[in-house]
Amino acid sequence: MTQPYEWSVAEAAERIRDKRISSRGYVQALLARIRDYEPSLHAWAHLAGDWAEAQASQCDEDTVRGVSRGPLHGVAVAIKDNYDVIDLPTRGGSDLSDDKPAAADAVAVARLRRAGAVVLGKTAMTPFAAMDPAPTRNPWNGDHTPGGSSSGSAAAVGAQMCAAALGSQTAGSVLRPAAYCGVVGLKPTYDAVSRQGLMACAWSMDHVGVIARDVDDAALLFGVLTGAGPADSKDSDGQITVGIPDRGFDISDASDAEAFVGAVDVLAKAGAKIVSVEVPDGLQSLASAGILVMYAELAAFHRDLYSRRASEYPPRLRVLVEAGLSIAAPDYVNALRVRHHAAGELSSALAGLTVLLTPTTTSPAPSRQGSTGDWRFNLPFSASGHPAITLSCGFAKNGLPLGIQAVASHGREDFLFKVGRLFQQHSDWHKRRAPMKAGPI
Amino acid sequence: MSAKSPYPMTPEEVASYRAAVEALVAECLALIRDYPVERDADPVSERGQR
């Protein structure tokens, strides 16, 4: 018999709907698991256990009356600390932020709750979604980073403290931690999900994102977040064409690259057509423009607070704010123009493909001392706004998870789910779980 | 949680990080400055994308 913390979102929803478990019983099981492992994992910024139990009890009362709030009725989720959740402070991973409780839920949070989700609390993140590490550890090996900035969301899902969490991505802050923690991370098309109530990092590159343990759950949550319902493929019978870039996505260790080769082989054997894709010349320009835009917008967000409290800023963020302040307005405008042009080139390259497939990261999770890892494989697609998903595809020789990143044309999340489902139907990497032990990891 | 990182940096590490970020910004600026500035107010690069 499986334990409640092992269930996917869809499995938990089904059991609660069928009254095989109450929402409160489910939430209590997750809270017990969190109590066991949080002292060593540090995934949570604010755990709202009593409130979660109260929300769950209200769901149970609705269940008794025959009322279902929606597809997430009674299922617990975690929210990254840069989203507003009513009556909780939005600290964005930093005590430099206003401690005042949010007056309303962010749109993404409201949509989850309207669909019946129970909020367990806020997850830890790097301060202001930048590069200074959060205290969170990787559930697969506590000496390694869970990635960032959605550190706690990825670690909590990877450690089976909850089945799904909200993250956010500006460069690689959903896909990278999801890959490092061996779970699924989805960054939808830019603007597909409202960012109202999400604390900005860099406005024109911030994306709402989802972290879950399988593709079906990611698709379910995406449908709830967009308000469009289940995100099924629009042309499910079509041939799947997977493009492999001819350069620019080399993994640092050749033996770790075997996992990517194996993943391509899984898709080929499952019927996908594999083609080599010439990477557009503009991809490097896209990444460069994205970095400049990100740093300039980050500096614009922080300029006032930084002018008053610079000495309290964490060291990496301080460097990044100063770098952003040094970027001249004509260079920022030019970066926007180049980004627009280069994103168009990338759209053309994606047009004939179901997805472009790359490794998600340059390596498995590095040591947690001072780094949240490298976002260079994710940043171009955050700059271009194309939707991307990461799927667990094996393990490095040091035992840490590795991921594949699939990227599709704007608005074609259904392609990501189609390829992702095919991959997970023909592999079992997504069923592997971190070998959690009670006490220090 | 404190705004300060749980992994503080030594002055030498900060200097090294700053040098790396500044070099990255300089590299990015050089790359985008190579892009031609178009005279047309409706740039060729943006036609067909609206």
XYZ file of C-alpha atoms in Angstrom:
491
model
C 0.000 0.000 0.000
C 1.390 3.378 -0.943
C 1.720 6.259 1.493
C -0.110 9.563 0.855
C 3.156 11.430 0.302
C 3.918 9.085 -2.611
C 0.774 10.057 -4.546
C 0.778 12.337 -7.528
C -1.627 15.270 -7.603
C -4.017 13.290 -9.794
C -3.862 10.226 -7.513
C -4.449 12.288 -4.367
C -7.355 14.137 -6.002
C -8.947 10.844 -7.054
C -8.643 9.309 -3.572
C -10.094 12.410 -1.911
C -12.907 12.549 -4.474
C -13.682 8.854 -3.865
C -13.597 9.469 -0.089
C -10.850 6.886 0.410
C -9.044 9.571 2.411
C -10.107 12.963 3.686
C -8.256 16.060 2.596
C -7.375 16.667 6.261
C -5.957 13.164 6.577
C -3.910 13.700 3.444
C -2.606 17.070 4.638
C -1.738 15.645 8.047
C 0.280 12.858 6.386
C 2.257 15.439 4.404
C 2.811 17.583 7.500
C 4.175 14.534 9.336
C 6.615 13.918 6.488
C 7.635 17.582 6.518
C 8.249 17.433 10.270
C 10.545 14.428 9.734
C 12.724 15.919 7.037
C 12.494 19.696 7.190
C 15.099 20.035 9.979
C 17.722 18.812 7.520
C 16.230 19.910 4.165
C 15.268 23.561 4.921
C 12.738 23.664 2.070
C 10.203 25.935 3.766
C 10.222 29.663 4.450
C 6.839 29.581 6.185
C 4.953 26.370 6.905
C 1.256 27.107 7.542
C 0.277 23.748 9.055
C -2.733 24.870 11.121
C -4.126 26.938 8.268
C -3.583 24.056 5.830
C -5.541 21.716 8.111
C -8.337 24.301 8.352
C -8.466 24.668 4.543
C -8.534 20.873 4.216
C -11.386 20.589 6.746
C -13.407 23.066 4.691
C -12.795 20.930 1.596
C -13.963 17.879 3.543
C -17.151 19.689 4.577
C -17.781 20.464 0.904
C -17.137 16.813 0.024
C -19.769 15.711 2.548
C -22.242 18.100 0.896
C -21.391 16.639 -2.505
C -19.580 19.787 -3.626
C -16.276 19.561 -5.484
C -14.334 22.798 -5.830
C -12.468 21.555 -8.898
C -9.770 19.202 -10.153
C -7.460 19.936 -7.190
C -10.146 19.518 -4.513
C -8.358 18.900 -1.213
C -4.857 18.443 -2.685
C -2.023 20.257 -0.912
C 0.491 22.392 -2.813
C 3.473 24.564 -1.888
C 3.946 28.171 -2.997
C 7.292 29.853 -3.618
C 7.877 32.774 -1.277
C 7.668 35.389 -4.053
C 3.921 34.843 -4.642
C 1.328 36.667 -2.581
C -0.731 34.352 -0.402
C -3.447 36.101 1.548
C -2.539 36.858 5.183
C 1.058 35.614 4.760
C 4.055 37.893 4.176
C 5.733 37.776 0.749
C 9.389 37.941 1.653
C 10.935 36.759 -1.598
C 13.570 34.884 0.391
C 14.770 38.025 2.141
C 14.043 39.945 5.339
C 14.711 43.136 3.385
C 11.149 42.745 2.131
C 8.065 44.222 3.699
C 6.720 41.882 6.389
C 3.138 43.037 5.880
C 0.777 40.138 5.128
C -0.529 40.053 1.558
C -4.020 41.487 1.164
C -4.961 38.992 -1.551
C -3.699 35.913 -3.327
C -1.591 36.226 -6.472
C -3.647 35.270 -9.532
C -1.777 31.947 -9.879
C -2.398 31.101 -6.218
C -6.042 32.139 -6.464
C -6.563 29.877 -9.484
C -5.047 26.906 -7.654
C -7.209 27.552 -4.594
C -10.319 28.097 -6.692
C -9.680 24.645 -8.189
C -9.664 23.223 -4.656
C -5.961 23.279 -3.740
C -4.879 23.556 -0.111
C -1.857 25.805 0.499
C 0.685 24.172 2.825
C 2.927 27.226 3.059
C 5.696 29.182 1.360
C 8.900 27.572 0.132
C 12.446 28.853 0.542
C 14.122 30.628 -2.360
C 17.276 32.536 -3.132
C 16.959 36.162 -1.944
C 14.899 38.084 -4.531
C 15.235 35.137 -6.950
C 18.891 36.018 -7.618
C 22.101 34.023 -7.151
C 22.804 33.918 -3.399
C 21.966 30.364 -2.282
C 18.961 29.570 -0.102
C 19.603 27.364 2.954
C 17.841 24.455 1.208
C 19.695 21.192 0.535
C 19.305 18.753 -2.334
C 17.150 15.771 -1.236
C 19.378 13.379 -3.204
C 22.552 14.531 -1.490
C 22.571 17.215 1.154
C 26.068 18.363 0.237
C 24.747 19.593 -3.112
C 22.555 22.527 -4.110
C 18.904 21.954 -5.029
C 19.427 24.759 -7.544
C 17.688 28.096 -7.468
C 15.878 30.266 -7.290
C 12.933 27.889 -6.717
C 15.107 25.908 -4.293
C 12.509 24.954 -1.694
C 9.779 24.175 -4.235
C 11.970 21.682 -6.111
C 13.410 20.150 -2.940
C 9.973 19.791 -1.310
C 8.543 17.978 -4.353
C 11.707 15.874 -4.701
C 11.544 14.912 -1.015
C 7.840 14.009 -1.313
C 6.734 16.697 1.123
C 4.086 17.662 -1.426
C 3.101 16.523 -4.912
C 3.427 19.918 -6.588
C 4.631 23.452 -6.033
C 4.646 26.832 -7.713
C 8.019 28.123 -8.836
C 9.052 31.033 -11.012
C 11.708 31.408 -13.687
C 13.597 34.445 -14.973
C 16.741 32.693 -16.275
C 16.581 29.020 -15.250
C 14.875 29.067 -11.853
C 12.262 26.356 -12.457
C 13.933 23.961 -14.891
C 17.356 23.909 -13.240
C 16.223 23.108 -9.661
C 13.649 20.636 -10.974
C 16.382 18.799 -12.917
C 18.769 18.857 -9.957
C 16.056 17.401 -7.693
C 14.895 14.723 -10.168
C 11.397 16.091 -10.808
C 9.395 17.739 -13.602
C 9.611 21.509 -14.083
C 7.409 23.458 -16.496
C 7.966 27.041 -17.661
C 4.984 27.976 -19.821
C 5.040 30.525 -22.641
C 5.694 34.076 -21.436
C 2.357 35.674 -20.508
C 0.458 32.357 -20.620
C -0.116 32.645 -16.863
C -0.738 35.947 -15.090
C 2.150 37.271 -12.999
C -0.104 39.548 -10.931
C 0.907 39.100 -7.292
C 4.315 37.615 -8.172
C 7.246 39.681 -6.873
C 9.266 40.818 -9.886
C 12.845 39.790 -10.529
C 13.091 41.092 -14.122
C 9.637 41.987 -15.440
C 10.006 41.085 -19.104
C 11.518 37.672 -18.359
C 9.617 36.512 -15.252
C 7.488 33.399 -15.778
C 5.107 31.550 -13.473
C 6.212 27.895 -13.317
C 5.151 24.522 -11.983
C 7.146 21.770 -10.289
C 5.595 18.293 -10.076
C 6.611 14.654 -10.239
C 5.110 13.661 -13.577
C 3.973 15.239 -16.829
C 0.275 14.551 -16.220
C 0.391 16.621 -13.023
C 2.277 19.431 -14.764
C -0.376 19.485 -17.504
C -3.174 19.412 -14.928
C -1.744 22.370 -13.042
C -1.014 24.275 -16.250
C -4.671 23.894 -17.237
C -5.763 25.243 -13.850
C -3.281 28.145 -13.938
C -4.341 29.304 -17.402
C -7.998 28.748 -16.643
C -8.201 26.728 -19.854
C -8.820 23.332 -18.272
C -6.891 20.152 -19.069
C -4.050 20.887 -21.501
C -4.379 17.972 -23.861
C -2.610 17.825 -27.186
C -4.400 19.625 -29.991
C -3.204 17.088 -32.582
C -2.437 13.949 -30.648
C -2.127 11.707 -33.702
C 0.599 13.668 -35.474
C 4.170 12.494 -35.979
C 6.493 13.665 -33.221
C 9.635 15.354 -34.534
C 12.394 15.959 -32.010
C 15.188 18.352 -32.974
C 18.646 17.952 -31.486
C 20.772 21.129 -31.640
C 24.033 20.687 -33.521
C 26.020 22.830 -31.054
C 25.881 24.930 -27.924
C 24.532 22.408 -25.409
C 27.518 20.300 -24.406
C 27.492 18.625 -20.994
C 30.697 19.208 -19.046
C 31.321 15.497 -18.289
C 31.197 13.107 -21.251
C 29.973 10.171 -19.149
C 27.020 12.245 -17.890
C 26.136 12.997 -21.516
C 25.193 9.324 -21.929
C 21.932 9.984 -20.086
C 20.930 12.498 -22.759
C 21.863 10.081 -25.554
C 19.807 7.407 -23.790
C 16.806 9.731 -23.550
C 16.950 10.486 -27.276
C 17.104 6.743 -27.900
C 13.991 6.188 -25.753
C 12.048 8.709 -27.833
C 13.324 7.267 -31.122
C 12.322 3.731 -30.127
C 8.917 5.063 -29.075
C 8.360 6.353 -32.618
C 9.639 9.929 -32.571
C 11.532 11.176 -35.609
C 14.914 12.545 -34.523
C 16.508 15.297 -36.621
C 19.602 17.428 -36.220
C 18.860 21.151 -36.031
C 21.264 23.893 -36.987
C 21.300 26.229 -34.006
C 20.466 29.764 -35.185
C 23.426 32.140 -35.140
C 21.328 34.434 -33.024
C 21.046 32.046 -30.067
C 24.181 33.441 -28.434
C 22.905 36.964 -29.069
C 19.593 35.962 -27.512
C 21.371 34.777 -24.377
C 23.564 37.882 -24.232
C 20.605 40.205 -24.684
C 18.689 38.255 -22.047
C 21.482 38.683 -19.502
C 21.639 42.449 -20.082
C 17.866 42.845 -19.904
C 17.704 40.710 -16.762
C 20.434 42.618 -14.926
C 19.069 46.029 -15.974
C 15.506 45.184 -14.913
C 16.718 43.632 -11.662
C 18.619 46.846 -10.911
C 15.563 48.952 -11.753
C 13.511 46.914 -9.267
C 16.110 47.312 -6.508
C 17.414 50.836 -7.134
C 15.438 52.602 -4.432
C 15.826 49.943 -1.722
C 19.477 49.436 -2.621
C 20.220 53.164 -2.292
C 19.064 52.995 1.326
C 20.144 49.533 2.482
C 22.993 48.347 0.268
C 25.025 47.069 3.209
C 22.244 44.607 4.098
C 22.139 43.044 0.637
C 23.591 39.559 0.160
C 26.903 39.711 -1.727
C 25.993 38.217 -5.109
C 22.802 40.249 -5.424
C 24.778 43.366 -4.545
C 27.180 42.697 -7.412
C 24.310 42.027 -9.830
C 22.416 45.204 -8.865
C 25.564 47.269 -9.385
C 26.206 45.558 -12.727
C 22.637 46.329 -13.786
C 22.908 49.956 -12.711
C 25.971 50.307 -14.958
C 24.037 49.310 -18.124
C 23.179 52.429 -20.122
C 19.633 53.016 -21.371
C 20.623 52.753 -25.085
C 22.258 49.385 -24.367
C 19.144 48.157 -22.575
C 16.954 49.263 -25.470
C 19.340 47.678 -27.944
C 19.298 44.434 -25.939
C 15.492 44.397 -26.159
C 15.698 44.891 -29.935
C 18.287 42.125 -30.368
C 16.276 39.809 -28.126
C 13.185 40.348 -30.239
C 15.082 39.670 -33.467
C 16.912 36.583 -32.157
C 13.723 35.158 -30.622
C 12.180 35.360 -34.085
C 15.066 33.302 -35.504
C 14.516 30.715 -32.785
C 10.781 30.611 -33.525
C 11.615 29.832 -37.159
C 13.920 26.993 -36.083
C 11.197 25.555 -33.833
C 8.442 25.834 -36.426
C 9.021 22.449 -38.059
C 9.578 20.595 -34.803
C 7.408 19.198 -32.082
C 10.183 20.052 -29.630
C 13.836 20.990 -29.509
C 15.579 18.694 -27.023
C 18.670 19.594 -24.985
C 20.194 18.594 -21.659
C 18.560 20.761 -18.973
C 21.819 21.655 -17.269
C 25.542 21.593 -17.969
C 26.100 19.116 -15.119
C 24.304 17.532 -12.163
C 23.811 19.715 -9.072
C 27.134 21.203 -7.961
C 28.242 21.511 -4.338
C 25.862 23.735 -2.385
C 28.728 25.847 -1.081
C 28.232 29.151 -2.808
C 26.473 28.124 -6.015
C 22.994 27.365 -7.274
C 24.334 26.011 -10.565
C 24.540 27.136 -14.151
C 21.444 28.438 -16.014
C 23.013 28.878 -19.435
C 20.954 26.097 -21.132
C 17.692 27.599 -19.855
C 18.241 31.345 -20.238
C 17.760 31.606 -24.039
C 14.235 30.221 -23.736
C 13.390 32.510 -20.820
C 14.591 35.429 -22.956
C 12.545 34.256 -25.949
C 9.476 33.258 -23.924
C 9.206 29.803 -25.520
C 7.655 27.130 -23.275
C 10.024 24.524 -21.827
C 9.811 21.451 -19.626
C 12.424 19.333 -17.867
C 12.077 15.587 -17.363
C 14.316 13.375 -15.269
C 16.380 11.175 -17.632
C 18.913 9.332 -15.492
C 21.720 9.837 -13.059
C 25.255 11.152 -13.174
C 28.083 8.939 -12.028
C 27.891 10.667 -8.621
C 24.279 9.497 -8.228
C 22.602 12.871 -8.769
C 19.684 13.307 -11.208
C 20.045 14.629 -14.741
C 17.322 16.105 -16.922
C 16.336 16.696 -20.526
C 14.839 20.026 -21.556
C 12.166 20.113 -24.266
C 11.312 23.470 -25.864
C 8.324 24.148 -28.144
C 6.863 26.991 -30.169
C 5.009 29.748 -28.354
C 1.674 28.533 -27.046
C 2.443 24.859 -27.751
C 2.647 23.509 -24.203
C 0.561 20.638 -25.579
C 3.644 19.575 -27.582
C 5.711 19.506 -24.381
C 3.121 17.317 -22.688
C 2.833 15.032 -25.712
C 6.586 14.396 -25.855
C 6.863 14.277 -22.076
C 4.116 11.687 -21.755
C 5.675 9.576 -24.509
C 9.013 9.689 -22.694
C 7.530 8.816 -19.304
C 5.461 5.988 -20.815
C 8.688 4.426 -22.079
C 10.996 5.098 -19.133
C 10.775 5.053 -15.353
C 13.212 7.766 -14.274
C 10.301 9.869 -12.989
C 9.391 7.068 -10.577
C 12.774 7.130 -8.830
C 12.693 8.786 -5.431
C 15.373 10.489 -3.367
C 16.699 8.075 -0.714
C 15.501 10.171 2.204
C 16.655 9.265 5.685
C 15.257 10.775 8.857
C 17.644 13.161 10.551
C 20.507 15.027 8.930
C 20.882 14.283 5.211
C 15.390 33.938 6.934
C 18.042 36.603 6.719
C 18.582 38.579 3.556
C 22.196 37.630 3.921
C 23.248 34.424 2.229
C 23.803 31.377 4.419
C 27.037 31.123 2.439
C 28.821 34.448 2.970
C 31.678 35.361 0.677
C 35.157 36.542 1.589
C 36.272 39.883 0.102
C 38.429 37.922 -2.347
C 35.445 35.818 -3.434
C 33.315 38.944 -3.888
C 36.061 40.546 -5.991
C 36.334 37.423 -8.118
C 32.541 37.223 -8.553
C 32.380 40.920 -9.440
C 35.139 40.510 -12.035
C 33.306 37.538 -13.586
C 29.969 39.414 -13.765
C 31.602 42.541 -15.194
C 33.403 40.455 -17.816
C 30.119 38.759 -18.727
C 28.336 42.103 -19.095
C 31.188 43.458 -21.244
C 31.046 40.349 -23.451
C 27.261 40.641 -23.822
C 27.476 44.356 -24.658
C 30.125 43.704 -27.293
C 28.004 40.997 -28.870
C 24.798 42.998 -29.127
C 26.647 46.108 -30.335
C 27.672 44.074 -33.401
C 24.026 43.921 -34.396
C 23.280 46.418 -37.187
C 21.076 49.358 -36.249
C 18.270 49.542 -38.778
C 17.246 52.896 -40.216
C 13.638 51.889 -40.869
C 11.147 52.622 -38.101
C 9.486 49.315 -38.993
C 12.590 47.124 -38.839
C 12.903 44.169 -41.201
C 13.676 42.047 -38.154
C 10.217 42.692 -36.760
C 8.080 42.409 -39.884
C 5.787 39.459 -39.891
C 6.059 39.023 -36.136
C 3.058 41.139 -35.298
